[in-house]
Amino acid sequence: MKICFWGEIGNAIKGSTIGGGELQMAMLGKSLALAGHEVVVIDPFINESFTSTEGIKVFHIPSWNKGLPGLRTFTHRIPSLYKLLVNTKADFYYTRMRSYLHLLSYLAAKRNNGKFIMALASDFDNAGFWKRFKYEYWPKFNPISYLSHYLINDVVYDKLKKKADYITLQHSGQRLTAKSIKGKQAIFPNIFDFRNLNSLKREPGDYIVSAGSLTMLKGVDQLYYLLEGIDRKNKVVVVGDPRDKKSRSFFDKMTMDNVVRKGRLKHAETLQTIANARALINTSKFEGFPNIFLEAWAAGVPVVSLNVNPGNVITEFGLGIYCEGSIERMKECINNKEVNAIDKTKLISFVREYHDFEKAGDRFLRILNS
């Protein structure tokens, strides 16, 4: 089998990740390559092509930044990317995250009699116009960026979702109605590589941790209200930095004497901070299946989540406490240290059974062959 990915994945393959979606694509590509399949990645954002230790062929696009700004999208970028996608002649073309350029992968798949795969990376990938606008775009609204980029991404993405041959879901809550799509849909959970934990030093600390970007969508306001209301005996470590002015205003008020603001850390440092915590707290308004949850559970750390319970797994498998949107319930369970009663071995077993990197390629192939 030959599969083609495109996007800002090259650095993630080398071990330097810019985001969760890129990390997931890199790990899937590695798992398939190690299973003996041919994996090609087209990354317009790297400076030179290379072949990874797993055998993944990563191609850059030399002409990506040539031409006049504004016009080069049509004169250089689209033609060059499409040509590479077509010349790859893959059996499957895999896309993830919303972008109008996925149209080129779809057209290349059709030209080569291949199959087009769309992987949902967030619950927002299934959200309607107004929900996306209210929660994702409005807090950082720029009319030029929205009309010239984000709106086009959403329109094209929604059209392609109806035409895709395969749609992979992160959890059961993302399932689409059969009438709204042409292709097959199946759950393919996010991947976690347990080797990332090998270098960690286990020194359990009596603190809870919040980790991730601080935005209104990620619930930075709810995080502030939580910190303001819990017993000061609870030490809280906040990892991440604010991404906009409104988020900055809440972040700047997190000056309680029991709160330590670490700012943005390297991935290994974030993992270390999570692994030694009593619990991971999450106040996001919306997510898909957060990588940060897997990183916590793999280290035996339960999750206390305000709004996010992907596929009801927190409740069904006893992976922490789901507060059903109640900030008062969240304060209560933290003050009472309810997570102390959770069996840590169940958390680790859950990740190994459903999300382990070693079996990811086989799980993915079962979807394509079913």
CSV table of C-alpha atoms in Angstrom, one decimal:
chain,number,residue,atom,x,y,z
A,1,MET,CA,0.0,0.0,0.0
A,2,LYS,CA,1.2,3.5,-0.8
A,3,ILE,CA,-0.3,6.4,1.3
A,4,CYS,CA,0.4,10.1,0.8
A,5,PHE,CA,0.1,12.8,3.5
A,6,TRP,CA,0.5,16.5,3.0
A,7,GLY,CA,1.0,19.3,5.5
A,8,GLU,CA,3.5,20.7,8.1
A,9,ILE,CA,4.5,17.2,9.2
A,10,GLY,CA,8.3,17.0,8.4
A,11,ASN,CA,9.4,18.5,11.7
A,12,ALA,CA,7.0,16.2,13.7
A,13,ILE,CA,8.6,13.2,12.0
A,14,LYS,CA,12.0,14.5,13.2
A,15,GLY,CA,10.7,14.9,16.7
A,16,SER,CA,9.8,18.6,16.8
A,17,THR,CA,6.0,19.0,16.9
A,18,ILE,CA,4.1,22.2,16.2
A,19,GLY,CA,0.6,20.8,17.0
A,20,GLY,CA,-1.5,17.8,17.9
A,21,GLY,CA,-2.8,17.2,14.4
A,22,GLU,CA,0.7,17.2,12.9
A,23,LEU,CA,1.9,14.8,15.7
A,24,GLN,CA,-0.9,12.4,15.0
A,25,MET,CA,-0.2,12.3,11.2
A,26,ALA,CA,3.6,11.8,11.9
A,27,MET,CA,2.9,8.9,14.2
A,28,LEU,CA,0.4,7.2,11.8
A,29,GLY,CA,2.9,7.6,9.0
A,30,LYS,CA,5.7,6.1,11.1
A,31,SER,CA,3.6,3.1,12.2
A,32,LEU,CA,2.6,2.4,8.6
A,33,ALA,CA,6.1,2.7,7.3
A,34,LEU,CA,7.4,0.3,10.0
A,35,ALA,CA,4.7,-2.2,9.0
A,36,GLY,CA,6.3,-2.2,5.5
A,37,HIS,CA,4.0,0.2,3.6
A,38,GLU,CA,5.2,3.1,1.4
A,39,VAL,CA,4.6,6.4,3.0
A,40,VAL,CA,5.1,9.8,1.3
A,41,VAL,CA,4.8,13.2,2.9
A,42,ILE,CA,4.6,16.5,1.1
A,43,ASP,CA,5.6,19.3,3.4
A,44,PRO,CA,5.8,22.7,1.7
A,45,PHE,CA,7.2,24.3,4.9
A,46,ILE,CA,10.5,22.5,5.2
A,47,ASN,CA,13.7,23.6,3.5
A,48,GLU,CA,14.8,20.3,2.0
A,49,SER,CA,13.6,16.8,1.3
A,50,PHE,CA,14.7,13.8,3.4
A,51,THR,CA,14.0,10.2,4.2
A,52,SER,CA,13.2,9.3,7.8
A,53,THR,CA,14.7,6.5,9.8
A,54,GLU,CA,11.4,4.6,9.4
A,55,GLY,CA,11.6,5.0,5.6
A,56,ILE,CA,9.1,7.9,5.1
A,57,LYS,CA,10.0,10.0,2.1
A,58,VAL,CA,9.4,13.6,2.9
A,59,PHE,CA,9.4,16.1,-0.1
A,60,HIS,CA,9.6,19.9,0.1
A,61,ILE,CA,8.3,22.3,-2.6
A,62,PRO,CA,11.2,24.5,-3.8
A,63,SER,CA,8.9,27.1,-5.4
A,64,TRP,CA,6.5,27.4,-2.4
A,65,ASN,CA,7.8,30.9,-1.4
A,66,LYS,CA,8.6,32.2,-4.9
A,67,GLY,CA,6.4,34.6,-6.8
A,68,LEU,CA,4.5,37.7,-5.7
A,69,PRO,CA,2.8,37.6,-2.3
A,70,GLY,CA,-1.0,37.2,-2.8
A,71,LEU,CA,-0.5,35.9,-6.4
A,72,ARG,CA,1.9,33.1,-5.7
A,73,THR,CA,-0.9,31.0,-4.2
A,74,PHE,CA,-2.2,30.6,-7.8
A,75,THR,CA,1.0,31.0,-9.7
A,76,HIS,CA,3.3,28.7,-7.7
A,77,ARG,CA,1.8,27.0,-4.6
A,78,ILE,CA,-1.4,25.4,-6.0
A,79,PRO,CA,0.2,24.1,-9.2
A,80,SER,CA,3.4,22.8,-7.5
A,81,LEU,CA,1.5,21.0,-4.7
A,82,TYR,CA,-1.0,19.5,-7.1
A,83,LYS,CA,1.7,18.2,-9.4
A,84,LEU,CA,3.6,16.5,-6.5
A,85,LEU,CA,0.4,15.0,-5.2
A,86,VAL,CA,-0.5,13.6,-8.7
A,87,ASN,CA,3.1,12.3,-9.3
A,88,THR,CA,3.0,10.4,-6.0
A,89,LYS,CA,0.4,8.1,-7.5
A,90,ALA,CA,-0.7,6.9,-4.1
A,91,ASP,CA,-3.4,4.3,-3.3
A,92,PHE,CA,-4.7,6.5,-0.5
A,93,TYR,CA,-4.5,10.3,0.1
A,94,TYR,CA,-4.8,11.3,3.8
A,95,THR,CA,-5.9,14.7,5.0
A,96,ARG,CA,-6.4,16.2,8.5
A,97,MET,CA,-7.5,19.6,9.8
A,98,ARG,CA,-9.5,22.1,7.8
A,99,SER,CA,-7.8,23.5,4.7
A,100,TYR,CA,-9.1,24.4,1.2
A,101,LEU,CA,-5.9,22.8,-0.2
A,102,HIS,CA,-7.3,19.4,0.6
A,103,LEU,CA,-9.2,19.8,-2.6
A,104,LEU,CA,-5.9,19.1,-4.4
A,105,SER,CA,-5.5,15.8,-2.6
A,106,TYR,CA,-9.0,14.9,-3.5
A,107,LEU,CA,-8.4,15.7,-7.2
A,108,ALA,CA,-5.1,13.8,-7.2
A,109,ALA,CA,-6.8,10.7,-5.7
A,110,LYS,CA,-9.5,10.8,-8.3
A,111,ARG,CA,-7.0,11.2,-11.1
A,112,ASN,CA,-4.9,8.2,-9.9
A,113,ASN,CA,-8.0,6.1,-9.1
A,114,GLY,CA,-7.0,6.3,-5.4
A,115,LYS,CA,-9.0,6.7,-2.3
A,116,PHE,CA,-9.4,10.0,-0.4
A,117,ILE,CA,-9.4,9.9,3.5
A,118,MET,CA,-10.5,12.7,5.8
A,119,ALA,CA,-9.5,12.5,9.4
A,120,LEU,CA,-11.6,14.6,11.9
A,121,ALA,CA,-9.2,16.4,14.1
A,122,SER,CA,-11.7,18.3,16.3
A,123,ASP,CA,-15.3,18.3,17.2
A,124,PHE,CA,-15.4,21.7,15.4
A,125,ASP,CA,-14.9,19.8,12.1
A,126,ASN,CA,-18.5,18.7,12.4
A,127,ALA,CA,-19.8,22.0,13.9
A,128,GLY,CA,-22.1,24.3,12.0
A,129,PHE,CA,-21.3,27.8,10.7
A,130,TRP,CA,-22.5,29.8,13.8
A,131,LYS,CA,-20.8,27.6,16.4
A,132,ARG,CA,-17.5,27.8,14.6
A,133,PHE,CA,-17.9,31.5,14.2
A,134,LYS,CA,-18.9,32.2,17.8
A,135,TYR,CA,-16.3,30.1,19.5
A,136,GLU,CA,-13.4,29.8,17.1
A,137,TYR,CA,-13.3,32.9,15.0
A,138,TRP,CA,-15.1,35.7,16.8
A,139,PRO,CA,-12.7,35.9,19.8
A,140,LYS,CA,-9.8,36.8,17.4
A,141,PHE,CA,-11.9,38.1,14.6
A,142,ASN,CA,-10.1,39.7,11.6
A,143,PRO,CA,-12.5,40.3,8.7
A,144,ILE,CA,-9.7,40.0,6.0
A,145,SER,CA,-8.3,36.8,7.4
A,146,TYR,CA,-11.7,35.3,7.9
A,147,LEU,CA,-13.0,36.1,4.4
A,148,SER,CA,-9.8,35.2,2.5
A,149,HIS,CA,-8.8,32.1,4.5
A,150,TYR,CA,-10.9,30.6,7.3
A,151,LEU,CA,-14.3,30.9,5.5
A,152,ILE,CA,-12.9,29.3,2.3
A,153,ASN,CA,-11.3,26.5,4.4
A,154,ASP,CA,-14.6,25.7,6.0
A,155,VAL,CA,-16.7,25.7,2.8
A,156,VAL,CA,-14.3,23.5,0.9
A,157,TYR,CA,-13.8,21.2,3.9
A,158,ASP,CA,-17.5,20.6,4.4
A,159,LYS,CA,-18.0,19.9,0.7
A,160,LEU,CA,-15.1,17.4,0.7
A,161,LYS,CA,-16.4,15.6,3.8
A,162,LYS,CA,-19.5,14.6,1.8
A,163,LYS,CA,-17.3,13.2,-1.0
A,164,ALA,CA,-14.6,11.4,1.0
A,165,ASP,CA,-14.1,7.7,0.5
A,166,TYR,CA,-13.2,7.3,4.2
A,167,ILE,CA,-13.8,9.5,7.3
A,168,THR,CA,-11.9,8.6,10.4
A,169,LEU,CA,-13.4,9.8,13.7
A,170,GLN,CA,-11.6,10.3,17.0
A,171,HIS,CA,-14.5,9.1,19.1
A,172,SER,CA,-18.1,8.0,18.8
A,173,GLY,CA,-19.5,11.5,19.5
A,174,GLN,CA,-18.2,12.7,16.1
A,175,ARG,CA,-20.3,10.1,14.1
A,176,LEU,CA,-22.0,11.6,11.1
A,177,THR,CA,-25.5,10.7,9.7
A,178,ALA,CA,-25.2,8.2,6.9
A,179,LYS,CA,-27.3,10.4,4.6
A,180,SER,CA,-24.8,13.3,4.9
A,181,ILE,CA,-21.8,11.5,3.5
A,182,LYS,CA,-20.8,9.2,0.6
A,183,GLY,CA,-18.0,7.2,2.1
A,184,LYS,CA,-17.4,4.9,5.1
A,185,GLN,CA,-16.8,6.2,8.6
A,186,ALA,CA,-14.9,4.5,11.4
A,187,ILE,CA,-13.4,5.4,14.7
A,188,PHE,CA,-9.6,5.6,14.7
A,189,PRO,CA,-8.5,6.8,18.1
A,190,ASN,CA,-5.5,9.2,18.5
A,191,ILE,CA,-2.1,7.5,18.9
A,192,PHE,CA,0.2,7.6,21.9
A,193,ASP,CA,3.9,6.4,21.8
A,194,PHE,CA,4.9,5.0,25.2
A,195,ARG,CA,8.5,5.5,24.4
A,196,ASN,CA,8.0,9.2,25.1
A,197,LEU,CA,7.8,8.3,28.8
A,198,ASN,CA,11.1,6.4,29.0
A,199,SER,CA,13.2,9.4,29.9
A,200,LEU,CA,10.8,10.8,32.6
A,201,LYS,CA,11.8,11.0,36.2
A,202,ARG,CA,9.0,9.8,38.4
A,203,GLU,CA,8.8,12.1,41.5
A,204,PRO,CA,5.0,12.4,42.3
A,205,GLY,CA,4.1,15.9,43.4
A,206,ASP,CA,1.1,17.2,45.3
A,207,TYR,CA,-0.2,19.5,42.6
A,208,ILE,CA,-2.7,19.6,39.7
A,209,VAL,CA,-1.7,20.8,36.3
A,210,SER,CA,-3.4,22.6,33.4
A,211,ALA,CA,-1.5,22.3,30.1
A,212,GLY,CA,-2.2,23.7,26.6
A,213,SER,CA,-2.8,26.9,24.7
A,214,LEU,CA,-4.7,29.6,26.7
A,215,THR,CA,-7.5,30.9,24.6
A,216,MET,CA,-11.2,31.6,25.1
A,217,LEU,CA,-12.0,28.4,23.1
A,218,LYS,CA,-9.7,26.4,25.5
A,219,GLY,CA,-11.6,27.9,28.4
A,220,VAL,CA,-9.0,30.3,29.9
A,221,ASP,CA,-11.8,32.2,31.5
A,222,GLN,CA,-13.2,29.1,33.2
A,223,LEU,CA,-9.7,28.2,34.3
A,224,TYR,CA,-9.4,31.6,36.0
A,225,TYR,CA,-12.8,31.2,37.8
A,226,LEU,CA,-11.7,27.7,38.9
A,227,LEU,CA,-8.4,29.0,40.3
A,228,GLU,CA,-10.2,31.8,42.0
A,229,GLY,CA,-12.7,29.5,43.7
A,230,ILE,CA,-10.7,26.4,44.9
A,231,ASP,CA,-9.1,26.0,48.3
A,232,ARG,CA,-5.7,27.7,48.4
A,233,LYS,CA,-4.3,24.4,49.8
A,234,ASN,CA,-4.4,23.1,46.2
A,235,LYS,CA,-1.2,23.9,44.3
A,236,VAL,CA,-1.8,24.4,40.6
A,237,VAL,CA,0.7,24.5,37.8
A,238,VAL,CA,-0.4,26.2,34.6
A,239,VAL,CA,1.6,25.3,31.4
A,240,GLY,CA,0.9,27.4,28.3
A,241,ASP,CA,0.7,31.0,27.3
A,242,PRO,CA,-2.2,33.3,26.2
A,243,ARG,CA,-2.7,33.6,22.4
A,244,ASP,CA,-4.8,36.8,22.3
A,245,LYS,CA,-5.6,40.0,24.3
A,246,LYS,CA,-8.7,38.7,25.9
A,247,SER,CA,-7.0,35.5,27.1
A,248,ARG,CA,-4.0,37.6,28.3
A,249,SER,CA,-6.4,39.6,30.6
A,250,PHE,CA,-7.4,36.4,32.4
A,251,PHE,CA,-3.9,35.0,32.5
A,252,ASP,CA,-2.6,38.2,34.1
A,253,LYS,CA,-5.1,37.8,36.9
A,254,MET,CA,-3.8,34.3,37.8
A,255,THR,CA,-1.6,35.6,40.6
A,256,MET,CA,-2.9,33.5,43.4
A,257,ASP,CA,-0.2,32.3,45.8
A,258,ASN,CA,-1.0,28.6,45.1
A,259,VAL,CA,-0.7,29.1,41.3
A,260,VAL,CA,2.6,28.6,39.4
A,261,ARG,CA,2.6,29.9,35.8
A,262,LYS,CA,5.2,28.1,33.8
A,263,GLY,CA,4.4,29.6,30.4
A,264,ARG,CA,5.1,27.5,27.3
A,265,LEU,CA,7.4,24.6,27.8
A,266,LYS,CA,9.1,22.1,25.5
A,267,HIS,CA,7.1,18.9,24.9
A,268,ALA,CA,9.3,16.8,27.1
A,269,GLU,CA,9.1,19.3,30.0
A,270,THR,CA,5.3,19.3,29.7
A,271,LEU,CA,5.2,15.5,29.8
A,272,GLN,CA,7.4,15.6,32.9
A,273,THR,CA,5.1,18.1,34.6
A,274,ILE,CA,2.0,16.1,33.8
A,275,ALA,CA,3.5,12.7,34.8
A,276,ASN,CA,4.3,14.0,38.4
A,277,ALA,CA,0.9,15.7,38.9
A,278,ARG,CA,-1.9,14.5,41.0
A,279,ALA,CA,-4.4,15.2,38.2
A,280,LEU,CA,-4.7,17.0,34.9
A,281,ILE,CA,-7.5,19.6,34.7
A,282,ASN,CA,-9.1,20.7,31.5
A,283,THR,CA,-11.6,23.6,31.1
A,284,SER,CA,-11.9,23.7,27.3
A,285,LYS,CA,-15.2,24.5,25.7
A,286,PHE,CA,-14.6,22.1,22.8
A,287,GLU,CA,-12.0,19.5,21.8
A,288,GLY,CA,-11.6,16.5,19.7
A,289,PHE,CA,-9.7,13.8,21.5
A,290,PRO,CA,-7.0,15.8,23.3
A,291,ASN,CA,-3.5,14.4,23.1
A,292,ILE,CA,-2.9,15.9,26.5
A,293,PHE,CA,-5.5,13.4,27.9
A,294,LEU,CA,-3.6,10.4,26.5
A,295,GLU,CA,-0.3,11.8,27.9
A,296,ALA,CA,-1.8,12.0,31.3
A,297,TRP,CA,-3.5,8.6,31.3
A,298,ALA,CA,-0.4,6.9,29.9
A,299,ALA,CA,1.5,8.2,33.0
A,300,GLY,CA,-1.3,7.1,35.3
A,301,VAL,CA,-2.6,10.6,35.9
A,302,PRO,CA,-6.4,11.0,36.0
A,303,VAL,CA,-8.2,13.9,34.2
A,304,VAL,CA,-10.7,16.3,35.7
A,305,SER,CA,-12.6,17.8,32.7
A,306,LEU,CA,-15.2,20.5,32.7
A,307,ASN,CA,-16.9,20.1,29.3
A,308,VAL,CA,-14.9,17.5,27.3
A,309,ASN,CA,-15.7,13.8,27.6
A,310,PRO,CA,-14.8,12.3,24.1
A,311,GLY,CA,-17.0,9.4,23.4
A,312,ASN,CA,-17.9,9.3,27.1
A,313,VAL,CA,-14.6,7.4,27.8
A,314,ILE,CA,-13.9,9.3,31.0
A,315,THR,CA,-17.1,8.0,32.6
A,316,GLU,CA,-17.2,4.6,30.9
A,317,PHE,CA,-13.6,3.6,31.7
A,318,GLY,CA,-13.1,5.5,35.0
A,319,LEU,CA,-10.4,7.7,33.6
A,320,GLY,CA,-11.1,10.7,35.9
A,321,ILE,CA,-14.0,12.9,36.6
A,322,TYR,CA,-16.3,14.6,34.1
A,323,CYS,CA,-18.0,17.6,35.6
A,324,GLU,CA,-20.7,18.0,33.0
A,325,GLY,CA,-20.1,21.7,32.5
A,326,SER,CA,-20.4,22.6,36.2
A,327,ILE,CA,-17.5,24.8,37.5
A,328,GLU,CA,-18.9,24.3,41.0
A,329,ARG,CA,-18.6,20.5,40.6
A,330,MET,CA,-15.1,20.9,39.4
A,331,LYS,CA,-14.1,23.0,42.4
A,332,GLU,CA,-15.7,20.4,44.7
A,333,CYS,CA,-13.9,17.4,43.3
A,334,ILE,CA,-10.5,19.2,43.4
A,335,ASN,CA,-11.0,20.4,47.0
A,336,ASN,CA,-12.1,16.9,48.1
A,337,LYS,CA,-9.2,15.3,46.2
A,338,GLU,CA,-11.6,12.8,44.7
A,339,VAL,CA,-9.1,11.6,42.0
A,340,ASN,CA,-7.0,10.0,44.8
A,341,ALA,CA,-9.4,7.0,44.7
A,342,ILE,CA,-8.9,6.4,40.9
A,343,ASP,CA,-6.9,3.2,40.0
A,344,LYS,CA,-3.9,4.5,38.0
A,345,THR,CA,-3.3,1.1,36.4
A,346,LYS,CA,-6.7,1.3,34.6
A,347,LEU,CA,-5.6,4.5,33.0
A,348,ILE,CA,-2.4,3.0,31.6
A,349,SER,CA,-4.2,-0.1,30.4
A,350,PHE,CA,-6.8,1.9,28.6
A,351,VAL,CA,-4.1,3.8,26.5
A,352,ARG,CA,-2.2,0.6,25.8
A,353,GLU,CA,-5.3,-1.2,24.5
A,354,TYR,CA,-6.9,1.5,22.4
A,355,HIS,CA,-4.2,4.1,21.5
A,356,ASP,CA,-0.8,2.4,21.5
A,357,PHE,CA,1.6,3.4,18.7
A,358,GLU,CA,2.8,-0.2,18.2
A,359,LYS,CA,-0.6,-1.4,17.0
A,360,ALA,CA,-1.7,1.8,15.2
A,361,GLY,CA,-0.8,0.7,11.7
A,362,ASP,CA,-2.8,-2.5,12.1
A,363,ARG,CA,-5.8,-0.7,13.5
A,364,PHE,CA,-5.7,1.7,10.5
A,365,LEU,CA,-5.4,-1.0,7.9
A,366,ARG,CA,-8.4,-2.8,9.4
A,367,ILE,CA,-10.5,0.2,8.7
A,368,LEU,CA,-9.3,0.4,5.1
A,369,ASN,CA,-9.8,-3.3,4.5
A,370,SER,CA,-13.2,-3.7,6.3
